[in-house]
Short mmCIF file of C-alpha atoms and ligand atoms in Angstrom, two decimals:
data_model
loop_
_atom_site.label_atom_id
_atom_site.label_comp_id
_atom_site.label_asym_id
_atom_site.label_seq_id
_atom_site.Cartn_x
_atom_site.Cartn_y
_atom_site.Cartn_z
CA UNK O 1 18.40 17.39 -14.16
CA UNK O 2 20.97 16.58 -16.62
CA UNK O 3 23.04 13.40 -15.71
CA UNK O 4 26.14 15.31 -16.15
CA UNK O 5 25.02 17.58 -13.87
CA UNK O 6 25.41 14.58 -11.38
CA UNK O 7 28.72 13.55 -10.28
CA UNK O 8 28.91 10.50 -12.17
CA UNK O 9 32.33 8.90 -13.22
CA UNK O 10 33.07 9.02 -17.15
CA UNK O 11 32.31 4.96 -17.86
CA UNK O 12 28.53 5.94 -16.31
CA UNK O 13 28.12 8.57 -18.14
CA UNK O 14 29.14 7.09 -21.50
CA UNK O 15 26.79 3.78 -20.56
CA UNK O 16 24.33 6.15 -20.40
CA UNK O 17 24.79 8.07 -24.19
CA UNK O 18 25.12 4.25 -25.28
CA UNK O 19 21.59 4.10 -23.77
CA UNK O 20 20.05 7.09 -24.98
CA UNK O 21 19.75 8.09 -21.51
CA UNK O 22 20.23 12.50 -20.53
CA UNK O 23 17.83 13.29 -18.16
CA UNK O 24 17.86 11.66 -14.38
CA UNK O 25 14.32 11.07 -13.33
CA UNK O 26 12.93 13.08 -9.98
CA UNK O 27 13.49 10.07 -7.93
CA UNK O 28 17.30 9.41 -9.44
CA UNK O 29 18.18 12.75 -9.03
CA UNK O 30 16.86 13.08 -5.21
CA UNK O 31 18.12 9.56 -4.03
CA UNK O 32 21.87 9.79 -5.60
CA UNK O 33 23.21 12.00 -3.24
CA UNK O 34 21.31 10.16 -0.80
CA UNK O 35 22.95 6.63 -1.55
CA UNK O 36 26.37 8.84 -1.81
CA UNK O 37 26.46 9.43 1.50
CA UNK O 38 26.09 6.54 2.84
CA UNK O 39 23.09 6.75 5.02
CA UNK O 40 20.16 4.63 5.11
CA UNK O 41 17.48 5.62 3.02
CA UNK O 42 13.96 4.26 1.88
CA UNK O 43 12.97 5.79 -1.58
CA UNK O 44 9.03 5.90 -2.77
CA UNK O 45 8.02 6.55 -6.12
CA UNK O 46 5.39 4.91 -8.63
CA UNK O 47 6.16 1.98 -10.86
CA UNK O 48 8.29 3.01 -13.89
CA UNK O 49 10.15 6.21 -12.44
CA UNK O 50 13.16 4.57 -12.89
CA UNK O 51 13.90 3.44 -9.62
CA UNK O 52 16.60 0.71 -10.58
CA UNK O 53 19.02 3.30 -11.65
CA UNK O 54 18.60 5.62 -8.27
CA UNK O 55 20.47 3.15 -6.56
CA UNK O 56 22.47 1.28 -8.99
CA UNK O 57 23.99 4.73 -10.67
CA UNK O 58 25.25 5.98 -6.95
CA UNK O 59 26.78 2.45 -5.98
CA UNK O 60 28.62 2.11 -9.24
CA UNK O 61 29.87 5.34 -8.75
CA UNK O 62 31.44 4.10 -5.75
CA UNK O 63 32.14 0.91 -6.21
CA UNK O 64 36.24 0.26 -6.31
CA UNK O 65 37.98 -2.44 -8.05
CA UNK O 66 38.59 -5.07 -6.16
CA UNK O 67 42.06 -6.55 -6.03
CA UNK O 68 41.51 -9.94 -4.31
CA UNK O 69 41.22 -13.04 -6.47
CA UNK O 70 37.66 -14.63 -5.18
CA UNK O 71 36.27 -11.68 -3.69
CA UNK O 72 32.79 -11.66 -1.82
CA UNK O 73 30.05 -9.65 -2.37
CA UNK O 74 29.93 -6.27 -1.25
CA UNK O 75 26.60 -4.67 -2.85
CA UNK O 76 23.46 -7.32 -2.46
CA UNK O 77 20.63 -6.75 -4.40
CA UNK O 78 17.42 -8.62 -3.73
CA UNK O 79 14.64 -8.25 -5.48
CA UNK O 80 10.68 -10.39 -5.34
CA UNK O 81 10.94 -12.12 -8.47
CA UNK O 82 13.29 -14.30 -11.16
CA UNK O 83 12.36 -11.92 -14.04
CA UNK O 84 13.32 -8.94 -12.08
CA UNK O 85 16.54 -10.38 -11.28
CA UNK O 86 17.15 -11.12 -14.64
CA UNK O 87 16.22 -7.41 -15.85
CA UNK O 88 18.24 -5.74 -13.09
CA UNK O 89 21.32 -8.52 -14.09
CA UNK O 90 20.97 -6.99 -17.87
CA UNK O 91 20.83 -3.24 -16.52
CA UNK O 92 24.44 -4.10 -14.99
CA UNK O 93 25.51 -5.07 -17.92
CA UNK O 94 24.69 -2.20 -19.83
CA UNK O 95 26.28 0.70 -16.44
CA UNK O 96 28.77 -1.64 -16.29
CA UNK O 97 30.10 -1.84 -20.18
CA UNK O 98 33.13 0.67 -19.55
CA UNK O 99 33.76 -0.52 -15.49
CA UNK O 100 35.67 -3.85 -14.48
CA UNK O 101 32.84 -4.94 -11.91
CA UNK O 102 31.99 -8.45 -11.91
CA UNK O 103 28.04 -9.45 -10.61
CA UNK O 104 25.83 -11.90 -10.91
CA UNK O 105 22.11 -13.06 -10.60
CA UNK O 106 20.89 -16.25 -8.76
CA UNK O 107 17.26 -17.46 -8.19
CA UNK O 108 15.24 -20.55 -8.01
CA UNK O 109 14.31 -22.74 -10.17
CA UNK O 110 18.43 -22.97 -12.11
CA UNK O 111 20.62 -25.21 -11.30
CA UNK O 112 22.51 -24.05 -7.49
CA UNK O 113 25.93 -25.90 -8.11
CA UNK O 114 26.35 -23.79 -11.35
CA UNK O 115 25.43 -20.34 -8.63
CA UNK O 116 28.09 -22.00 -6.09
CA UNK O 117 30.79 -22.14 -9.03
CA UNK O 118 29.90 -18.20 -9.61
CA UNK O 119 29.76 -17.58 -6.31
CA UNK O 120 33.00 -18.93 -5.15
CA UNK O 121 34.85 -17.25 -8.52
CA UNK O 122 33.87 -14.03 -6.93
CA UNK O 123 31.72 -11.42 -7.46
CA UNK O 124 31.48 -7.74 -6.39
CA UNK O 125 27.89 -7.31 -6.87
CA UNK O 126 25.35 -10.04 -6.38
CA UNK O 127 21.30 -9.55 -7.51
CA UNK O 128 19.40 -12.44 -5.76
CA UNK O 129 15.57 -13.61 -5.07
CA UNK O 130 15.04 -13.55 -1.30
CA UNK O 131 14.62 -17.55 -1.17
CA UNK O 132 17.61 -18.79 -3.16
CA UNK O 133 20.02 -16.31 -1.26
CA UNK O 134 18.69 -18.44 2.27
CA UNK O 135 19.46 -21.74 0.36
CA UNK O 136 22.99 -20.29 -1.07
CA UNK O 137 24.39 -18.93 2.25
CA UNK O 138 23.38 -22.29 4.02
CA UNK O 139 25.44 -24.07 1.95
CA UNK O 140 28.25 -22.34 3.51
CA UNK O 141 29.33 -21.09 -0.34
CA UNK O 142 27.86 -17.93 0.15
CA UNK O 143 29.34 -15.45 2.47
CA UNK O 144 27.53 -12.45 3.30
CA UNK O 145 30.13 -11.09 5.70
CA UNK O 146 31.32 -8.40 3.24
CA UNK O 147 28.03 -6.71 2.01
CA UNK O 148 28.74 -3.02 2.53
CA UNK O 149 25.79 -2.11 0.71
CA UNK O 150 22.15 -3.90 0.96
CA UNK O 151 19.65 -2.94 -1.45
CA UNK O 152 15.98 -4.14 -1.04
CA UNK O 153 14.19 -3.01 -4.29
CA UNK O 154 10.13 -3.74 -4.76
CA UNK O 155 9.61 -4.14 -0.88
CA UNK O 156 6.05 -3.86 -1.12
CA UNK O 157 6.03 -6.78 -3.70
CA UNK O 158 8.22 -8.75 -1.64
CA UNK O 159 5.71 -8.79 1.10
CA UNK O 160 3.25 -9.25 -0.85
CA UNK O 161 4.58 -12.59 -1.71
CA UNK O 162 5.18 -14.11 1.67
CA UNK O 163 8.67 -13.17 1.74
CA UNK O 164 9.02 -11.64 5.00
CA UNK O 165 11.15 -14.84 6.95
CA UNK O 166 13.04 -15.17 4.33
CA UNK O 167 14.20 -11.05 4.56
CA UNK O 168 14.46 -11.40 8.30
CA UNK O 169 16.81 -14.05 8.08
CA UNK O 170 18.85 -12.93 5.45
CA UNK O 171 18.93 -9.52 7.35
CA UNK O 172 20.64 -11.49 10.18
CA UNK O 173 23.14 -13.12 8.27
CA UNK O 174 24.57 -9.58 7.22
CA UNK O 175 26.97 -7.42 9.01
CA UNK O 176 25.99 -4.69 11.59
CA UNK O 177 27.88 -2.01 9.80
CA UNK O 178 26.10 -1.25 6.38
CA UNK O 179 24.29 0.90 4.46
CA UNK O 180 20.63 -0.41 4.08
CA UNK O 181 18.74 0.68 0.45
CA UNK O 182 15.38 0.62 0.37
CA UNK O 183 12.93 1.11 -2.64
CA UNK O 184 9.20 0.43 -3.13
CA UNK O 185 6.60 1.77 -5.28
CA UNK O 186 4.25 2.28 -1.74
CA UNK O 187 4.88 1.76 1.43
CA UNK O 188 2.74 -0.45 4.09
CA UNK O 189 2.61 -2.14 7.37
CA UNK O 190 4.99 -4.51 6.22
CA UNK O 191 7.82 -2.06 5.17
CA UNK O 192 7.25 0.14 8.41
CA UNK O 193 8.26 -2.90 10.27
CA UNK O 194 11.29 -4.19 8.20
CA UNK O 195 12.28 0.24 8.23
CA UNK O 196 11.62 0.36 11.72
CA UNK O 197 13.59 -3.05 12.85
CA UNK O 198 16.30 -3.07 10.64
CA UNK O 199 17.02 0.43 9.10
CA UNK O 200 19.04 3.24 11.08
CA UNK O 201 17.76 6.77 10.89
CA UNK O 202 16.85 6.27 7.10
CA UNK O 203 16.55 9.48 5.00
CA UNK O 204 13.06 9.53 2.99
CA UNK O 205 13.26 10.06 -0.64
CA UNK O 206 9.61 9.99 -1.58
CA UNK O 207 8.26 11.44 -5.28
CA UNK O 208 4.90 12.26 -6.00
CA UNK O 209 3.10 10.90 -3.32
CA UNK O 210 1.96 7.44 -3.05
CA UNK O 211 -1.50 8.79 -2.32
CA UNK O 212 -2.00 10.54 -6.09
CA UNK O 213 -4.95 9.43 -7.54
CA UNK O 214 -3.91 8.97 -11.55
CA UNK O 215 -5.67 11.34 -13.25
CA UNK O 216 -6.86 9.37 -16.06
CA UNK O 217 -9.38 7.83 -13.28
CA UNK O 218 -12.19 8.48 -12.83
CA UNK O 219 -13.30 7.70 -9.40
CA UNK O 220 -16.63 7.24 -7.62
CA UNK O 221 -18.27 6.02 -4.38
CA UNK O 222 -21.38 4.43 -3.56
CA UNK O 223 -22.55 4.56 0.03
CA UNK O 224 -24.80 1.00 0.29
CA UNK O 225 -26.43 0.52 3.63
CA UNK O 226 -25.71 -3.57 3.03
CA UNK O 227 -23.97 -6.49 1.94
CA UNK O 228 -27.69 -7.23 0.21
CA UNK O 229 -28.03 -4.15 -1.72
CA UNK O 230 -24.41 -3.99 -2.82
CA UNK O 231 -25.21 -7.22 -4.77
CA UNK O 232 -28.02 -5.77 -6.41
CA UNK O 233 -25.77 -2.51 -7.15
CA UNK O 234 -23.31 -4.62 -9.03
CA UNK O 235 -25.47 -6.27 -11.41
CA UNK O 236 -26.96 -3.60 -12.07
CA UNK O 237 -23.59 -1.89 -12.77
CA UNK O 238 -22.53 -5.39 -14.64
CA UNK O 239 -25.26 -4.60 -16.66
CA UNK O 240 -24.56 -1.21 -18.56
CA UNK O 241 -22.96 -1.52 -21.41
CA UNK O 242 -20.61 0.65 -21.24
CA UNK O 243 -18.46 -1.84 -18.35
CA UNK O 244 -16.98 -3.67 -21.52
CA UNK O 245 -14.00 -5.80 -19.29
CA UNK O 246 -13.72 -5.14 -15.66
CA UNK O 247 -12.17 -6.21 -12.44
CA UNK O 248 -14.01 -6.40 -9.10
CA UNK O 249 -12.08 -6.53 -5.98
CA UNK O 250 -13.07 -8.72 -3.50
CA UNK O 251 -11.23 -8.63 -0.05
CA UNK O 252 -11.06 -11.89 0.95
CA UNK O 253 -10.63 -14.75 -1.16
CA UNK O 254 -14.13 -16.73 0.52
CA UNK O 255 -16.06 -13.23 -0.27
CA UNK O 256 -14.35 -13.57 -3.82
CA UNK O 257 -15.80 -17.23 -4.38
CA UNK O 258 -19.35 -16.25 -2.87
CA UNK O 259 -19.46 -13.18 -5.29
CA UNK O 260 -18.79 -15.43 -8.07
CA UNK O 261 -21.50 -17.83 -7.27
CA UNK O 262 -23.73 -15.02 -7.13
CA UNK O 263 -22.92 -13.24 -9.91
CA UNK O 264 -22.88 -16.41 -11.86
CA UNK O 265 -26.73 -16.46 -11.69
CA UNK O 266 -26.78 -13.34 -13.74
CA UNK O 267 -23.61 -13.48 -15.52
CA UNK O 268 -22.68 -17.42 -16.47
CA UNK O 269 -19.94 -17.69 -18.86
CA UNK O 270 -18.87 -13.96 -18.79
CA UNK O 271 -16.67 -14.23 -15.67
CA UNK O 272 -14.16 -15.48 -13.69
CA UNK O 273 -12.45 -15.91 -10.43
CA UNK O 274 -9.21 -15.24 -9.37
CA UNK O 275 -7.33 -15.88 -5.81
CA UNK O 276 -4.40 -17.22 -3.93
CA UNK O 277 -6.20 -21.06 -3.74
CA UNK O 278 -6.14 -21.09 -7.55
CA UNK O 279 -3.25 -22.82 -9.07
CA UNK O 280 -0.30 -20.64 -10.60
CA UNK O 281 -1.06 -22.41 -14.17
CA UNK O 282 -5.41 -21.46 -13.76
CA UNK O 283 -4.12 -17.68 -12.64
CA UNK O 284 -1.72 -17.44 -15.71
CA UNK O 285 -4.53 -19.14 -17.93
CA UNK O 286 -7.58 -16.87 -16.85
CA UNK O 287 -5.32 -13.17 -16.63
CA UNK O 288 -4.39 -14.55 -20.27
CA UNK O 289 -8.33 -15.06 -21.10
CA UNK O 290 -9.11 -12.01 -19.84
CA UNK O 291 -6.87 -9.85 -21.44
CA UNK O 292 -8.04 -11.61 -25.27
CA UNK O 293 -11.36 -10.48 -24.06
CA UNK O 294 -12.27 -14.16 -23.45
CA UNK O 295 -15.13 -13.12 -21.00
CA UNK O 296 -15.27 -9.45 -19.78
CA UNK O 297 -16.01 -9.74 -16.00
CA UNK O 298 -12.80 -11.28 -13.28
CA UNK O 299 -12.80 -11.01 -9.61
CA UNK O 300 -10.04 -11.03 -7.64
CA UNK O 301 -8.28 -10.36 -4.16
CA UNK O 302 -5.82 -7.69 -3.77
CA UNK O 303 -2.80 -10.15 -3.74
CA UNK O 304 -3.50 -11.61 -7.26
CA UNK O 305 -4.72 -8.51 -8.82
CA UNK O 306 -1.64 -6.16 -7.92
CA UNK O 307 0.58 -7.19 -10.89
CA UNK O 308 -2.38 -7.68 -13.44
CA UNK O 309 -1.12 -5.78 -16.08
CA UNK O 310 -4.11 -5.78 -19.00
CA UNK O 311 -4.36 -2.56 -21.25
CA UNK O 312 -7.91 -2.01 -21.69
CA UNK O 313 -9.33 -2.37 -18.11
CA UNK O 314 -12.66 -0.07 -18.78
CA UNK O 315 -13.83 0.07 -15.04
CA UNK O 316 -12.79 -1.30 -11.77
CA UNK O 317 -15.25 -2.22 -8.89
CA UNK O 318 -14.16 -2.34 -5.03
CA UNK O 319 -16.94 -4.50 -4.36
CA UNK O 320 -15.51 -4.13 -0.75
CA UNK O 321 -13.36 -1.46 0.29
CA UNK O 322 -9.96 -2.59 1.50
CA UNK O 323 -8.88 -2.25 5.04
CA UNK O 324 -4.94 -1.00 3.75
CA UNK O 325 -6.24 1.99 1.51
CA UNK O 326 -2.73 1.58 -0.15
CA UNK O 327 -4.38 -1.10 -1.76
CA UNK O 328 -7.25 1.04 -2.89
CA UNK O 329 -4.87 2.91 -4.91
CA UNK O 330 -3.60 0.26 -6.57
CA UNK O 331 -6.75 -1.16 -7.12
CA UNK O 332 -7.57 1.53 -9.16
CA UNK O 333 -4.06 1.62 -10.71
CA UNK O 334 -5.52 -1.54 -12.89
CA UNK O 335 -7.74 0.66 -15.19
CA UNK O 336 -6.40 4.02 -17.28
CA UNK O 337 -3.09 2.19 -18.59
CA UNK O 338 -1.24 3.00 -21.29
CA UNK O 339 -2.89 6.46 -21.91
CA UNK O 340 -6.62 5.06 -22.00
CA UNK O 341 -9.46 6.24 -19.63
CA UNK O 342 -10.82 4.28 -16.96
CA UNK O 343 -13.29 4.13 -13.72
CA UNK O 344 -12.94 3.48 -10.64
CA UNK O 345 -16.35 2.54 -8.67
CA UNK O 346 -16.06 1.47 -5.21
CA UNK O 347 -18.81 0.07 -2.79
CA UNK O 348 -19.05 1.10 0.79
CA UNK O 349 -21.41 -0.20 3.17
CA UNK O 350 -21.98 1.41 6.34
CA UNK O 351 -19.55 -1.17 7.98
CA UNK O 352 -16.50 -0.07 5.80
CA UNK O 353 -16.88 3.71 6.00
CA UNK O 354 -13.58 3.85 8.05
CA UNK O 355 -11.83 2.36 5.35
CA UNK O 356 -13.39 4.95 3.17
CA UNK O 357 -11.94 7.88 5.59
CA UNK O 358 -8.60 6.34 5.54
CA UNK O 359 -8.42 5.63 1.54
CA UNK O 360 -9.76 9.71 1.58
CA UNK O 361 -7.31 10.91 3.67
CA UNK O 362 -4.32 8.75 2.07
CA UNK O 363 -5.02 10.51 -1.23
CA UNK O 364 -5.80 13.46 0.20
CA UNK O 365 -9.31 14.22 -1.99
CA UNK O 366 -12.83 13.09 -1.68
CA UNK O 367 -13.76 10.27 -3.42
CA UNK O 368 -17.45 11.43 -5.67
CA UNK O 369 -20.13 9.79 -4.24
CA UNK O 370 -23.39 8.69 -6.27
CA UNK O 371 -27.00 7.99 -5.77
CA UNK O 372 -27.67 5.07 -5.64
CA UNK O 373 -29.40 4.68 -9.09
CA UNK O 374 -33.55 4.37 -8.46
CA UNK O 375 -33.93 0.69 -9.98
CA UNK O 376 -31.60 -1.00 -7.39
CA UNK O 377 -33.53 -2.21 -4.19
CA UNK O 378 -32.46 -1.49 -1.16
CA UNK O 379 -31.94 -5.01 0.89
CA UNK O 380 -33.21 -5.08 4.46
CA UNK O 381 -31.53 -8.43 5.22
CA UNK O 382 -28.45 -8.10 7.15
CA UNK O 383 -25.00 -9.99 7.93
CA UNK O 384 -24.30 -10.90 11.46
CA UNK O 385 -21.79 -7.90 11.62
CA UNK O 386 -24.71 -5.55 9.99
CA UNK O 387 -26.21 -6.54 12.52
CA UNK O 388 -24.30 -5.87 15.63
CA UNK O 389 -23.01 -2.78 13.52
CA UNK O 390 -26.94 -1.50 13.86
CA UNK O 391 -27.62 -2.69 17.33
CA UNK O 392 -24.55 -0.28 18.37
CA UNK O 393 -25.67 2.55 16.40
CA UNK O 394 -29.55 2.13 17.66
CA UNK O 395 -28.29 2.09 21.50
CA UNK O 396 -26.62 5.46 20.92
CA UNK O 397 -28.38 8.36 23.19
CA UNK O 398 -27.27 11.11 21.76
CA UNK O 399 -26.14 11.67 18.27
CA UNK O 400 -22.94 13.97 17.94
CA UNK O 401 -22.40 15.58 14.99
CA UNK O 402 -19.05 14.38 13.87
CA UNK O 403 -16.03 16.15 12.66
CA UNK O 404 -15.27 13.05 10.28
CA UNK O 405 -15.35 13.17 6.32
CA UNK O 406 -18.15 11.21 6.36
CA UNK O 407 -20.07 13.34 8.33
CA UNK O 408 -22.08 14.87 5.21
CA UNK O 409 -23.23 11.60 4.10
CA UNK O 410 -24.88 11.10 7.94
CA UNK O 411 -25.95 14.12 7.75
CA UNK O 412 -28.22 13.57 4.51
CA UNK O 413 -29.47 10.73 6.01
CA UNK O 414 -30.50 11.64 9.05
CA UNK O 415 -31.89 14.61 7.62
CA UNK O 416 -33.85 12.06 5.01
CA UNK O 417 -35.38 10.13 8.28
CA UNK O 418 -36.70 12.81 9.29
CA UNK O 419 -38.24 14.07 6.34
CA UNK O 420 -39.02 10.98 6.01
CA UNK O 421 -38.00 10.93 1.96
CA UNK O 422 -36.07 7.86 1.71
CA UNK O 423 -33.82 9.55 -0.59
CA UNK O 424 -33.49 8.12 -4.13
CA UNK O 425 -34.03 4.72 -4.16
CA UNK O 426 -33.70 4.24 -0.54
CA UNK O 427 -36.56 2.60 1.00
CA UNK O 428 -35.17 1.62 4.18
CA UNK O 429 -34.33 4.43 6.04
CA UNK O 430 -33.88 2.96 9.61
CA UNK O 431 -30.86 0.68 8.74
CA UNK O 432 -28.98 3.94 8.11
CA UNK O 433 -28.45 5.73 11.49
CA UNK O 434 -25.90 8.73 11.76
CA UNK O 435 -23.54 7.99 14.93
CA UNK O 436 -21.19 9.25 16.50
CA UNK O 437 -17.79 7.15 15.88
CA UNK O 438 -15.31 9.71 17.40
CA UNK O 439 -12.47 7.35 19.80
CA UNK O 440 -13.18 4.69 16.63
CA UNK O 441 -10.76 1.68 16.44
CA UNK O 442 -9.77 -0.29 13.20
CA UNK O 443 -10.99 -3.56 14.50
CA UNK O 444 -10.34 -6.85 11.85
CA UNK O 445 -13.25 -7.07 9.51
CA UNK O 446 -15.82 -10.04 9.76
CA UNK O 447 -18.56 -11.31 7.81
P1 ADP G 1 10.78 1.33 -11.52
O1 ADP G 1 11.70 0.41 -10.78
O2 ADP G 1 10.61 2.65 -10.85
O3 ADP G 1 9.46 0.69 -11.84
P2 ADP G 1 12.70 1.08 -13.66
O4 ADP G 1 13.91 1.39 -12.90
O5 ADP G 1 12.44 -0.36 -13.98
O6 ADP G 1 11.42 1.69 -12.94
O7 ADP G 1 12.72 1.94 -14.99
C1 ADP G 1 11.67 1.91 -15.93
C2 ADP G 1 12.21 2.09 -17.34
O8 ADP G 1 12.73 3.41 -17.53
C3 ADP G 1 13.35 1.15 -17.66
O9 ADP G 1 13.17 0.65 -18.96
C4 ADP G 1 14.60 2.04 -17.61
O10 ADP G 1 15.62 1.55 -18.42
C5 ADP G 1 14.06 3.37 -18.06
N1 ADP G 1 14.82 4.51 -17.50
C6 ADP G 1 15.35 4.57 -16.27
N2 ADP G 1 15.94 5.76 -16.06
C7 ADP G 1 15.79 6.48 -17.18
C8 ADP G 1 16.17 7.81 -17.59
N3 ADP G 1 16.83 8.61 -16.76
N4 ADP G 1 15.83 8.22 -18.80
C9 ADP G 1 15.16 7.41 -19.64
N5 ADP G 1 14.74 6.15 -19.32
C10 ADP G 1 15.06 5.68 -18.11
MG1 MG G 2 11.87 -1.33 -9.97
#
């Protein structure tokens, strides 16, 4: 749709010819008359849809002059990081070239008696990290009594960052009456809970569902019976050629250091580990090494990897399969950037075939499993959990068959027991058991 087919006031729509700008975006068109109305809302859409302008085009449309001398705020803006505030404080500027609207951005990190001074000039539209706004408004400067409009932008990064008492309290500090915005490019546990306690009747604006796979993936599955013979998968995998700079995903940040031990064996000097516990300066340092091809191999948690932005990612490996399969999806997100091809391999024990049936059902396809290649040996030694995991499954009378997705895979094995063939590769048929998991629970993983 044609911005001028949108109801925008003439000093939008000339910001927008200076910009270049004609067409609104799916998600701008859908969430303006959204954000006009006034009700709550929660818009989804991937990273680069142009989400900034689906709520900042609506509330400048409304926004009216104000007359007093030192007024308060009355949009709020917060958004995860410094940079971002910066960006969204430069988008203003441009909307805002033909309108009298006066804004401004605060975060950590600059100087707070400068923010007080801008704060108590007035401003009609403030843009804020979540941590400097506490530290503003408990200074007594900052008044939030007069935000009509509260927009949350990048939730799901937010979150992500440990932000969540900071959002809660700032939430408190704002009046009952008020229009809550939400945007994110997924949605989570997290944002259900801030949506459900703090949002009223929101309207859903979602494009393109969060679940599409990008199509310049290529995905794949392996179905390992074991911790063991998934580290004999990946190095074999680390050793084709053709996996010229990867990431492996590890799901907890121990797991990540143990793989990296154990790959190190194999792969000294060619790889590199990545987690929370590392200092901002090492992360900063290593993403930087890895994307001048410095070594070709990084592991990483979900948390660290999510805003790894390197072009030529050629494959990425769920070495184990994460429990939110939101963050499968943007696990895989890392590879096929910027118009290039990439593959996605994940690794699924036994254990984590839940996780596999949620990430499945999320994207609403079948992840392509493969046989396990003939040179990788099949482990027989277990983890604790393996174990109890096989104890269960061996105590089972009757085997069901099951109505689950995963039901063909159970099927080939059992069938393979009692043929007796193994399958490719697969020496060890016992340790894989079909069972029937119908009335399963998503219980906390341990290793
Ligand atoms: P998101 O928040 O969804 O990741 P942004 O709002 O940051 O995306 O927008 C991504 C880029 O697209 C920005 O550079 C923005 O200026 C540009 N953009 C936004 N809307 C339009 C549009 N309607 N036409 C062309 N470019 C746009
Ligand atoms: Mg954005």
């Amino acid at each position: 749709m044609l911005f001028e087919e949108l109801n925008i006031t003439t000093p939008l729509r000339n910001a927008l010819d200076d910009l270049g700008y004609k067409e609104a975006t799916p998600i701008q068109e859908q969430a303006y008359p959204v954000v006009m109305s006034g009700r709550d809302m929660v818009g989804v859409a991937q990273t680069g849809t142009g989400k900034t302008f689906a709520y900042l085009l609506p509330l400048l449309r409304n926004i009216k002059f104000s007359k007093e001398k030192h007024p308060r705020p009355k949009i709020l803006i917060v958004q995860p990081t410094r940079e971002l505030v910066i960006q969204l404080v430069s988008e203003l500027e441009k909307l805002t070239k033909y309108m009298n609207v006066r804004f401004a951005g605060i975060y950590g990190g600059a100087n707070i008696n400068k923010q007080k001074d801008i704060v108590y000039n007035g401003i009609d539209i403030l843009v804020s990290t979540p941590g400097r706004l506490v530290d503003l408004s408990a200074t007594g400067v900052l008044r939030l009594i007069d935000v009509q409009k509260f927009v949350l932008d990048e939730v799901d990064e937010m979150l992500n960052s440990g932000f969540k008492a900071q959002l809660t309290h700032i939430l408190d500090l704002l009046p009952i009456k008020r229009q809550n915005i939400m945007f994110s490019a997924t949605l989570n546990r997290g944002v259900d809970d801030i949506i459900q306690e703090y949002f009223n009747d929101p309207i859903r604006v979602e494009i393109a569902k969060h679940g599409t796979p990008l199509e310049k993936i290529e995905q794949s599955a392996y179905m390992v019976p074991n911790y063991h013979t998934k580290l004999n998968l990946i190095k074999y995998l680390l050793h084709d050629d053709e996996v010229k700079k990867v990431l492996i995903f590890a799901a907890r940040k121990k797991w990540a250091d143990r793989l990296y031990e154990i790959l190190s064996e194999d792969f000294d000097g060619e790889m590199d580990v990545l987690h929370s516990n590392k200092s901002q300066n090492y992360r900063i340092q290593a993403l930087q090494k890895f994307a001048d091809n410095e070594f070709r191999i990084l592991i990483a948690t979900d948390v660290i990897a999510r805003g790894v932005d390197v072009d030529d990612i050629t494959h990425v490996i769920s070495f184990d399969t994460p429990d939110f399969p939101e963050n499968y999806i943007h696990r895989i997100g890392r590879t096929g950037r910027a118009d290039k091809k990439g593959k996605s391999i994940a690794l699924i024990s036994q254990i984590e075939e839940e996780y596999l049936e949620d990430i499945e059902e999320l994207m609403q396809m079948e992840i392509p499993k493969l046989d396990m290649p003939e040179d990788v040996e099949i482990s027989e030694i277990l983890l604790e959990s393996e174990k109890e995991l096989s104890n269960q499954r061996n105590n089972l009378v009757t085997i069901k068959g099951r109505e689950s997705r995963g039901a063909a895979f159970h099927e080939k094995k059992a069938k393979n027991m009692k043929e007796n063939l193994g399958g490719p590769g697969r020496r060890n048929p016992k340790k894989t058991k079909p069972v029937n998991r119908a009335g399963r629970r998503r219980k906390s993983r341990k290793k």
